[in-house]
Amino acid sequence: MNKSETNRPGPLSENPEEETATAIEGHSAAVVLAFLVGFGVFTYLGVILKPFLTAILLFYWIKPPADWLTARFHLPRWAAYLALFVITCGLCAILGMFVYADSQQFRERFPTYQRKLDSMIRRMGFGADDISGENTSEKSQDPSQSPSDDENHAALDSEANSDTNPEVLGPRPKGPTEALLEELKIGTGEVINYTFGAAMGSIEFATMTFFYLLFLLLSAPHVGPRIRRAFTPNASNRTLEIGEEINHGISQYIKVKTAVSLGMATTAGIIMYLFGVEYWPLWTFLTFAANYITYIGSLGACVPPIVIALVQFDSLWAATAVAVLISLNRLVWIDYIEMRFSGKQLNIDPTLILLSIAYWGVFWGPLGMVLAVPMLTCLKITLMNLPRTRHWAVLISER
């Protein structure tokens, strides 16, 4: 065989760009399919994963103060974690007693707030029939269809009998205002019972989270050496770099979120205390806790103190001032301070964040709404650090 024939290259593709595009489309379709399958399995395993992910979030929450205690007082790592555990349990117990006492008093006074709110709505000109959407003009009868004298006498007799015998009329139907307030009362009771109730499911969840967190704290120092022993130097270094990026991103998110929640709750508590809003410690705690649900929680936490101020104060100007100051407080802390310090680290499309919160809220409840943003942040950092998936990280970025 001629030597030149053996070195001759194979046939070239007539359109290499089309083959490249086809390969990219096939790879993207496989990635999307694998992502959807993994996403579905991840959602289905929520009963198992929720306490584990909560333990991971708590691990990132307590790691910075533990590092500070270790560096500042030269404590062993286990002593720093033990000190944080004791301090946290004590603070939670004290705070829980105050918040629980306020919540119980609020539930007892809720009928009073209900009557005041109902009276306020009626003074504004919205009666029960108006709110229900029933058109009173449609009820007015045509003169030609006016009841006869016998019917009028029967109606008067029925009304007279109802005065002497209330059982004739039966229970009075609820107006739309009362029905709405009844739903509000039920919703508030459910929230309080969910937050402060000692249900068996909550105890089981807390126990599993505690043991997950304990083993995470014990095994965290050994993760790096295990990875170096398990993989080649290049692969282990790359894996550790991705892990460090995730650690930095989640730690920064927790730091900013906790600082902003504490600052916003403190400022809102001062505002409510100066104006004399009733049960302001309860609303202050609600402001701090609800802000961990990104965007939505801080908005929802502003509603109860504003409604209480409207019902409590006789002066509309005082209630309006409370509403404006609490809204401005939320605007400054969330839309300026939090976005400035955490926006660059997250760099995720806000629409995707809201969609993630809605999705995990439907399937995993309130805890899923808290975990939605940290999980999305981990996903984005992982995609950004892998060459084949970097373009997907760019697609979900805000900038």
Coordinates of C-alpha atoms in Angstrom, one line a residue:
M1 CA 0.0 0.0 0.0
N2 CA 1.3 3.5 -0.8
K3 CA 2.4 5.4 2.2
S4 CA 0.7 8.5 1.1
E5 CA -2.6 6.6 1.0
T6 CA -2.2 5.4 4.6
N7 CA -1.7 9.0 5.8
R8 CA -4.6 10.4 3.8
P9 CA -7.2 12.0 6.1
G10 CA -10.7 10.6 6.2
P11 CA -13.6 12.3 4.5
L12 CA -14.5 15.7 5.9
S13 CA -18.0 16.7 6.7
E14 CA -19.6 18.9 4.2
N15 CA -21.2 21.1 7.0
P16 CA -19.2 20.9 10.3
E17 CA -21.1 23.8 11.8
E18 CA -24.4 21.9 11.4
E19 CA -22.9 18.9 13.1
T20 CA -21.6 21.1 16.0
A21 CA -25.0 22.7 16.4
T22 CA -26.7 19.2 16.4
A23 CA -24.3 18.0 19.1
I24 CA -24.9 21.1 21.2
E25 CA -28.7 20.6 20.9
G26 CA -28.4 17.0 21.8
H27 CA -26.3 17.8 24.9
S28 CA -28.6 20.5 26.0
A29 CA -31.7 18.3 25.6
A30 CA -30.0 15.6 27.7
V31 CA -29.0 18.1 30.4
V32 CA -32.6 19.5 30.6
L33 CA -34.1 16.0 30.7
A34 CA -31.7 14.9 33.5
F35 CA -32.4 18.1 35.4
L36 CA -36.1 17.6 35.2
V37 CA -35.9 14.0 36.4
G38 CA -33.5 15.0 39.2
F39 CA -35.8 17.9 40.1
G40 CA -38.8 15.6 40.4
V41 CA -37.0 13.0 42.5
F42 CA -35.6 15.8 44.7
T43 CA -39.1 17.2 45.3
Y44 CA -40.6 13.7 46.0
L45 CA -38.0 13.0 48.7
G46 CA -38.9 16.2 50.6
V47 CA -39.8 14.3 53.7
I48 CA -36.2 13.0 54.0
L49 CA -34.4 16.0 52.5
K50 CA -36.1 18.9 54.4
P51 CA -34.5 18.2 57.8
F52 CA -31.2 17.5 56.2
L53 CA -31.2 20.8 54.2
T54 CA -32.4 22.6 57.3
A55 CA -29.4 21.2 59.2
I56 CA -27.1 22.4 56.4
L57 CA -28.7 25.9 56.6
L58 CA -28.2 26.0 60.4
F59 CA -24.6 24.8 59.9
Y60 CA -23.9 27.8 57.8
W61 CA -25.8 30.0 60.3
I62 CA -23.7 29.0 63.3
K63 CA -20.3 28.5 61.5
P64 CA -19.3 32.2 61.5
P65 CA -19.9 32.9 65.2
A66 CA -18.2 29.6 66.0
D67 CA -15.2 30.7 64.0
W68 CA -15.2 34.0 65.8
L69 CA -15.3 32.4 69.2
T70 CA -12.5 30.0 68.3
A71 CA -10.3 32.8 67.0
R72 CA -11.2 35.4 69.7
F73 CA -11.1 33.2 72.9
H74 CA -9.0 30.3 71.5
L75 CA -11.7 27.8 72.3
P76 CA -11.8 24.3 70.9
R77 CA -14.2 23.8 68.1
W78 CA -16.5 21.6 70.2
A79 CA -16.5 24.1 73.0
A80 CA -17.5 26.9 70.7
Y81 CA -20.4 24.9 69.3
L82 CA -21.5 23.9 72.8
A83 CA -21.4 27.6 73.9
L84 CA -23.4 28.7 70.9
F85 CA -26.0 25.9 71.6
V86 CA -26.5 26.9 75.2
I87 CA -26.7 30.6 74.3
T88 CA -29.1 30.0 71.5
C89 CA -31.4 27.8 73.6
G90 CA -31.5 30.3 76.4
L91 CA -32.3 33.2 74.0
C92 CA -34.9 31.2 72.2
A93 CA -36.5 30.2 75.5
I94 CA -36.7 33.8 76.8
L95 CA -37.9 35.2 73.4
G96 CA -40.4 32.4 73.1
M97 CA -42.0 33.1 76.4
F98 CA -42.5 36.8 75.6
V99 CA -43.8 36.1 72.1
Y100 CA -46.1 33.3 73.2
A101 CA -47.6 35.5 76.0
D102 CA -48.2 38.3 73.4
S103 CA -49.7 35.8 71.0
Q104 CA -52.1 34.5 73.6
Q105 CA -53.2 38.0 74.6
F106 CA -53.7 38.9 70.9
R107 CA -55.9 35.9 70.4
E108 CA -58.0 36.9 73.4
R109 CA -58.4 40.4 72.1
F110 CA -59.1 39.4 68.6
P111 CA -62.9 39.7 68.8
T112 CA -62.5 43.3 69.9
Y113 CA -60.3 44.0 66.9
Q114 CA -62.8 42.2 64.7
R115 CA -65.7 44.4 65.9
K116 CA -63.6 47.6 65.5
L117 CA -62.6 46.6 62.0
D118 CA -66.1 45.7 61.0
S119 CA -67.3 49.1 62.4
M120 CA -64.6 50.9 60.5
I121 CA -65.5 49.2 57.2
R122 CA -69.2 50.0 57.7
R123 CA -68.4 53.7 58.5
M124 CA -66.6 53.8 55.2
G125 CA -69.9 53.1 53.5
F126 CA -69.4 49.4 52.7
G127 CA -72.3 47.5 54.2
A128 CA -72.6 43.7 54.2
D129 CA -74.9 43.8 51.2
D130 CA -72.6 46.2 49.3
I131 CA -69.5 44.0 49.9
S132 CA -71.3 40.8 49.0
G133 CA -71.9 42.3 45.6
E134 CA -75.7 42.0 45.8
N135 CA -77.3 44.7 43.9
T136 CA -80.0 46.2 46.0
S137 CA -81.5 47.9 43.0
E138 CA -82.1 44.5 41.5
K139 CA -84.0 43.5 44.6
S140 CA -86.4 46.5 44.3
Q141 CA -89.6 45.1 43.0
D142 CA -91.6 46.5 40.1
P143 CA -94.8 48.3 41.2
S144 CA -96.8 45.9 39.2
Q145 CA -95.4 43.0 41.2
S146 CA -96.0 44.6 44.6
P147 CA -97.2 42.2 47.3
S148 CA -100.9 42.1 48.1
D149 CA -102.4 43.3 51.4
D150 CA -102.7 39.7 52.6
E151 CA -99.0 39.1 52.0
N152 CA -98.1 42.3 53.8
H153 CA -100.2 41.3 56.8
A154 CA -98.5 37.9 56.8
A155 CA -95.1 39.5 56.7
L156 CA -96.0 41.7 59.7
D157 CA -97.3 38.8 61.6
S158 CA -94.2 36.8 60.9
E159 CA -92.0 39.7 62.1
A160 CA -94.0 40.0 65.3
N161 CA -93.8 36.3 65.9
S162 CA -90.0 36.5 65.4
D163 CA -89.7 39.2 68.1
T164 CA -91.4 37.0 70.6
N165 CA -90.0 33.7 69.4
P166 CA -86.5 34.1 68.0
E167 CA -86.4 30.4 66.9
V168 CA -88.7 31.3 64.0
L169 CA -86.0 33.1 62.1
G170 CA -83.1 30.7 62.8
P171 CA -79.5 31.8 62.7
R172 CA -78.7 35.1 61.1
P173 CA -76.7 34.7 57.9
K174 CA -73.2 36.1 58.1
G175 CA -72.4 39.1 56.0
P176 CA -69.4 39.2 53.7
T177 CA -67.5 41.4 56.1
E178 CA -68.0 39.0 59.0
A179 CA -67.2 36.1 56.8
L180 CA -63.9 37.7 55.8
L181 CA -63.0 38.6 59.3
E182 CA -63.9 35.0 60.4
E183 CA -61.5 33.7 57.8
L184 CA -58.8 36.1 59.1
K185 CA -59.4 34.9 62.6
I186 CA -59.0 31.3 61.6
G187 CA -55.9 32.1 59.6
T188 CA -54.3 33.9 62.5
G189 CA -55.1 31.1 64.8
E190 CA -53.6 28.5 62.4
V191 CA -50.4 30.6 62.0
I192 CA -50.0 31.0 65.8
N193 CA -50.7 27.3 66.4
Y194 CA -48.3 26.3 63.7
T195 CA -45.6 28.5 65.0
F196 CA -45.8 27.8 68.7
G197 CA -47.6 24.5 68.9
A198 CA -45.9 21.4 70.2
A199 CA -47.1 19.0 67.5
M200 CA -45.5 15.5 67.2
G201 CA -44.5 16.2 63.7
S202 CA -42.5 19.3 64.7
I203 CA -40.8 17.4 67.5
E204 CA -39.8 14.6 65.1
F205 CA -38.6 17.1 62.5
A206 CA -36.6 19.0 65.2
T207 CA -35.0 15.8 66.4
M208 CA -33.9 14.7 63.0
T209 CA -32.6 18.1 62.2
F210 CA -30.6 18.2 65.4
F211 CA -28.9 14.8 64.7
Y212 CA -28.2 15.8 61.1
L213 CA -26.6 19.0 62.4
L214 CA -24.6 17.2 65.0
F215 CA -23.1 14.8 62.5
L216 CA -22.4 17.6 60.0
L217 CA -20.5 19.5 62.7
L218 CA -18.5 16.3 63.5
S219 CA -17.7 15.4 59.9
A220 CA -17.1 18.8 58.4
P221 CA -13.4 19.0 59.2
H222 CA -12.8 15.6 57.5
V223 CA -14.5 16.3 54.2
G224 CA -11.5 18.0 52.6
P225 CA -9.0 15.2 53.4
R226 CA -11.5 12.6 52.2
I227 CA -11.9 14.4 48.8
R228 CA -8.1 14.6 48.3
R229 CA -7.7 10.9 49.0
A230 CA -10.6 9.9 46.8
F231 CA -9.8 11.9 43.6
T232 CA -6.8 12.9 41.6
P233 CA -5.1 16.2 42.5
N234 CA -6.7 18.1 39.7
A235 CA -10.1 16.7 40.3
S236 CA -9.9 17.1 44.1
N237 CA -8.7 20.7 43.7
R238 CA -11.6 21.5 41.4
T239 CA -14.1 19.9 43.6
L240 CA -12.8 21.8 46.7
E241 CA -12.9 25.1 44.7
I242 CA -16.6 24.5 43.8
G243 CA -17.3 23.6 47.5
E244 CA -15.5 26.8 48.6
E245 CA -17.5 28.9 46.2
I246 CA -20.7 27.4 47.6
N247 CA -19.6 27.9 51.2
H248 CA -18.8 31.5 50.5
G249 CA -22.0 32.2 48.7
I250 CA -24.3 30.6 51.3
S251 CA -22.3 32.1 54.2
Q252 CA -22.6 35.5 52.6
Y253 CA -26.3 35.1 52.0
I254 CA -26.9 34.0 55.6
K255 CA -24.9 36.8 57.0
V256 CA -26.6 39.5 55.0
K257 CA -30.1 38.0 55.5
T258 CA -29.6 37.7 59.3
A259 CA -28.1 41.2 59.6
V260 CA -30.9 42.7 57.5
S261 CA -33.6 40.8 59.3
L262 CA -32.3 41.9 62.6
G263 CA -31.9 45.5 61.6
M264 CA -35.3 45.8 59.9
A265 CA -37.0 44.1 62.9
T266 CA -35.3 46.3 65.4
T267 CA -36.2 49.5 63.5
A268 CA -39.8 48.4 63.0
G269 CA -40.0 47.5 66.7
I270 CA -38.8 50.9 67.7
I271 CA -41.4 52.6 65.4
M272 CA -44.2 50.5 66.8
Y273 CA -43.0 51.0 70.4
L274 CA -42.9 54.8 70.0
F275 CA -46.3 54.9 68.5
G276 CA -47.7 52.5 71.1
V277 CA -48.8 49.7 68.7
E278 CA -50.2 46.9 70.8
Y279 CA -48.2 43.6 70.9
W280 CA -45.2 45.2 69.2
P281 CA -42.8 42.4 70.4
L282 CA -44.9 39.9 68.5
W283 CA -44.8 41.9 65.3
T284 CA -41.1 42.5 65.7
F285 CA -40.4 38.8 66.0
L286 CA -42.6 38.2 63.0
T287 CA -40.7 40.8 61.0
F288 CA -37.4 39.1 61.8
A289 CA -38.5 35.6 61.1
A290 CA -40.6 36.3 58.0
N291 CA -37.7 38.0 56.2
Y292 CA -36.0 34.7 55.6
I293 CA -38.7 34.1 53.0
T294 CA -37.1 36.4 50.3
Y295 CA -39.2 39.3 49.0
I296 CA -42.6 37.8 50.1
G297 CA -42.0 37.4 53.9
S298 CA -41.0 41.0 54.5
L299 CA -44.1 42.2 52.7
G300 CA -46.4 39.9 54.7
A301 CA -44.8 40.9 58.0
C302 CA -45.8 44.6 57.4
V303 CA -49.5 43.8 57.2
P304 CA -50.4 42.8 60.8
P305 CA -48.9 45.9 62.6
I306 CA -50.5 48.3 60.0
V307 CA -53.9 46.7 60.4
I308 CA -53.6 46.8 64.2
A309 CA -52.6 50.5 64.0
L310 CA -55.7 51.3 61.8
V311 CA -58.0 49.5 64.3
Q312 CA -56.3 50.7 67.5
F313 CA -55.8 54.4 66.9
D314 CA -58.7 56.8 66.7
S315 CA -56.6 59.2 64.8
L316 CA -56.2 58.3 61.1
W317 CA -53.0 60.4 60.9
A318 CA -51.3 58.3 63.5
A319 CA -52.3 55.1 61.8
T320 CA -51.2 56.4 58.4
A321 CA -47.8 57.5 59.9
V322 CA -47.2 54.0 61.3
A323 CA -48.1 52.5 57.9
V324 CA -45.8 54.9 56.0
L325 CA -42.9 54.5 58.4
I326 CA -43.1 50.6 58.4
S327 CA -43.3 50.6 54.6
L328 CA -40.3 52.9 54.3
N329 CA -38.4 50.8 56.8
R330 CA -39.0 47.7 54.7
L331 CA -38.1 49.6 51.5
V332 CA -34.8 50.8 52.9
W333 CA -33.7 47.5 54.4
I334 CA -34.8 45.2 51.6
D335 CA -34.7 47.2 48.4
Y336 CA -31.5 49.1 49.2
I337 CA -29.4 47.5 51.9
E338 CA -30.1 43.9 51.2
M339 CA -30.0 44.3 47.4
R340 CA -26.7 46.2 47.6
F341 CA -24.9 43.6 49.8
S342 CA -26.4 40.4 48.6
G343 CA -27.5 41.2 45.0
K344 CA -24.0 40.9 43.6
Q345 CA -23.4 37.6 45.3
L346 CA -26.7 36.1 44.3
N347 CA -27.0 37.6 40.8
I348 CA -30.1 35.5 40.0
D349 CA -33.1 36.6 38.0
P350 CA -35.8 37.9 40.5
T351 CA -38.5 36.2 38.4
L352 CA -36.8 32.9 38.9
I353 CA -36.4 33.5 42.6
L354 CA -40.1 34.2 43.0
L355 CA -40.9 31.1 40.9
S356 CA -38.6 29.0 43.1
I357 CA -40.2 30.3 46.2
A358 CA -43.7 29.6 44.9
Y359 CA -42.8 26.1 43.7
W360 CA -41.1 24.9 46.9
G361 CA -43.8 26.7 49.0
V362 CA -46.4 24.6 47.3
F363 CA -44.6 21.2 47.7
W364 CA -42.6 21.8 50.9
G365 CA -44.6 24.4 52.7
P366 CA -43.2 27.5 54.6
L367 CA -39.9 25.7 55.1
G368 CA -39.5 25.2 51.3
M369 CA -40.0 29.0 50.9
V370 CA -37.1 29.6 53.3
L371 CA -34.8 27.0 51.6
A372 CA -35.7 28.0 48.0
V373 CA -33.1 30.8 47.6
P374 CA -30.2 28.9 49.2
M375 CA -30.9 25.9 47.0
L376 CA -31.1 28.1 43.9
T377 CA -27.8 29.8 44.9
C378 CA -26.0 26.4 45.3
L379 CA -27.4 25.3 41.9
K380 CA -26.2 28.5 40.2
I381 CA -22.7 28.3 41.7
T382 CA -22.3 24.7 40.7
L383 CA -23.4 25.4 37.2
M384 CA -21.1 28.3 36.9
N385 CA -18.0 26.3 38.0
L386 CA -18.6 23.5 35.5
P387 CA -17.4 24.3 31.9
R388 CA -20.3 22.3 30.2
T389 CA -23.0 24.0 32.2
R390 CA -21.7 27.5 32.5
H391 CA -24.1 28.8 29.9
W392 CA -27.0 27.6 32.0
A393 CA -25.7 29.6 34.9
V394 CA -25.6 32.7 32.7
L395 CA -29.2 32.1 31.6
I396 CA -30.5 32.2 35.1
S397 CA -28.4 35.2 36.1
E398 CA -29.8 38.7 36.5
R399 CA -27.0 40.4 34.7

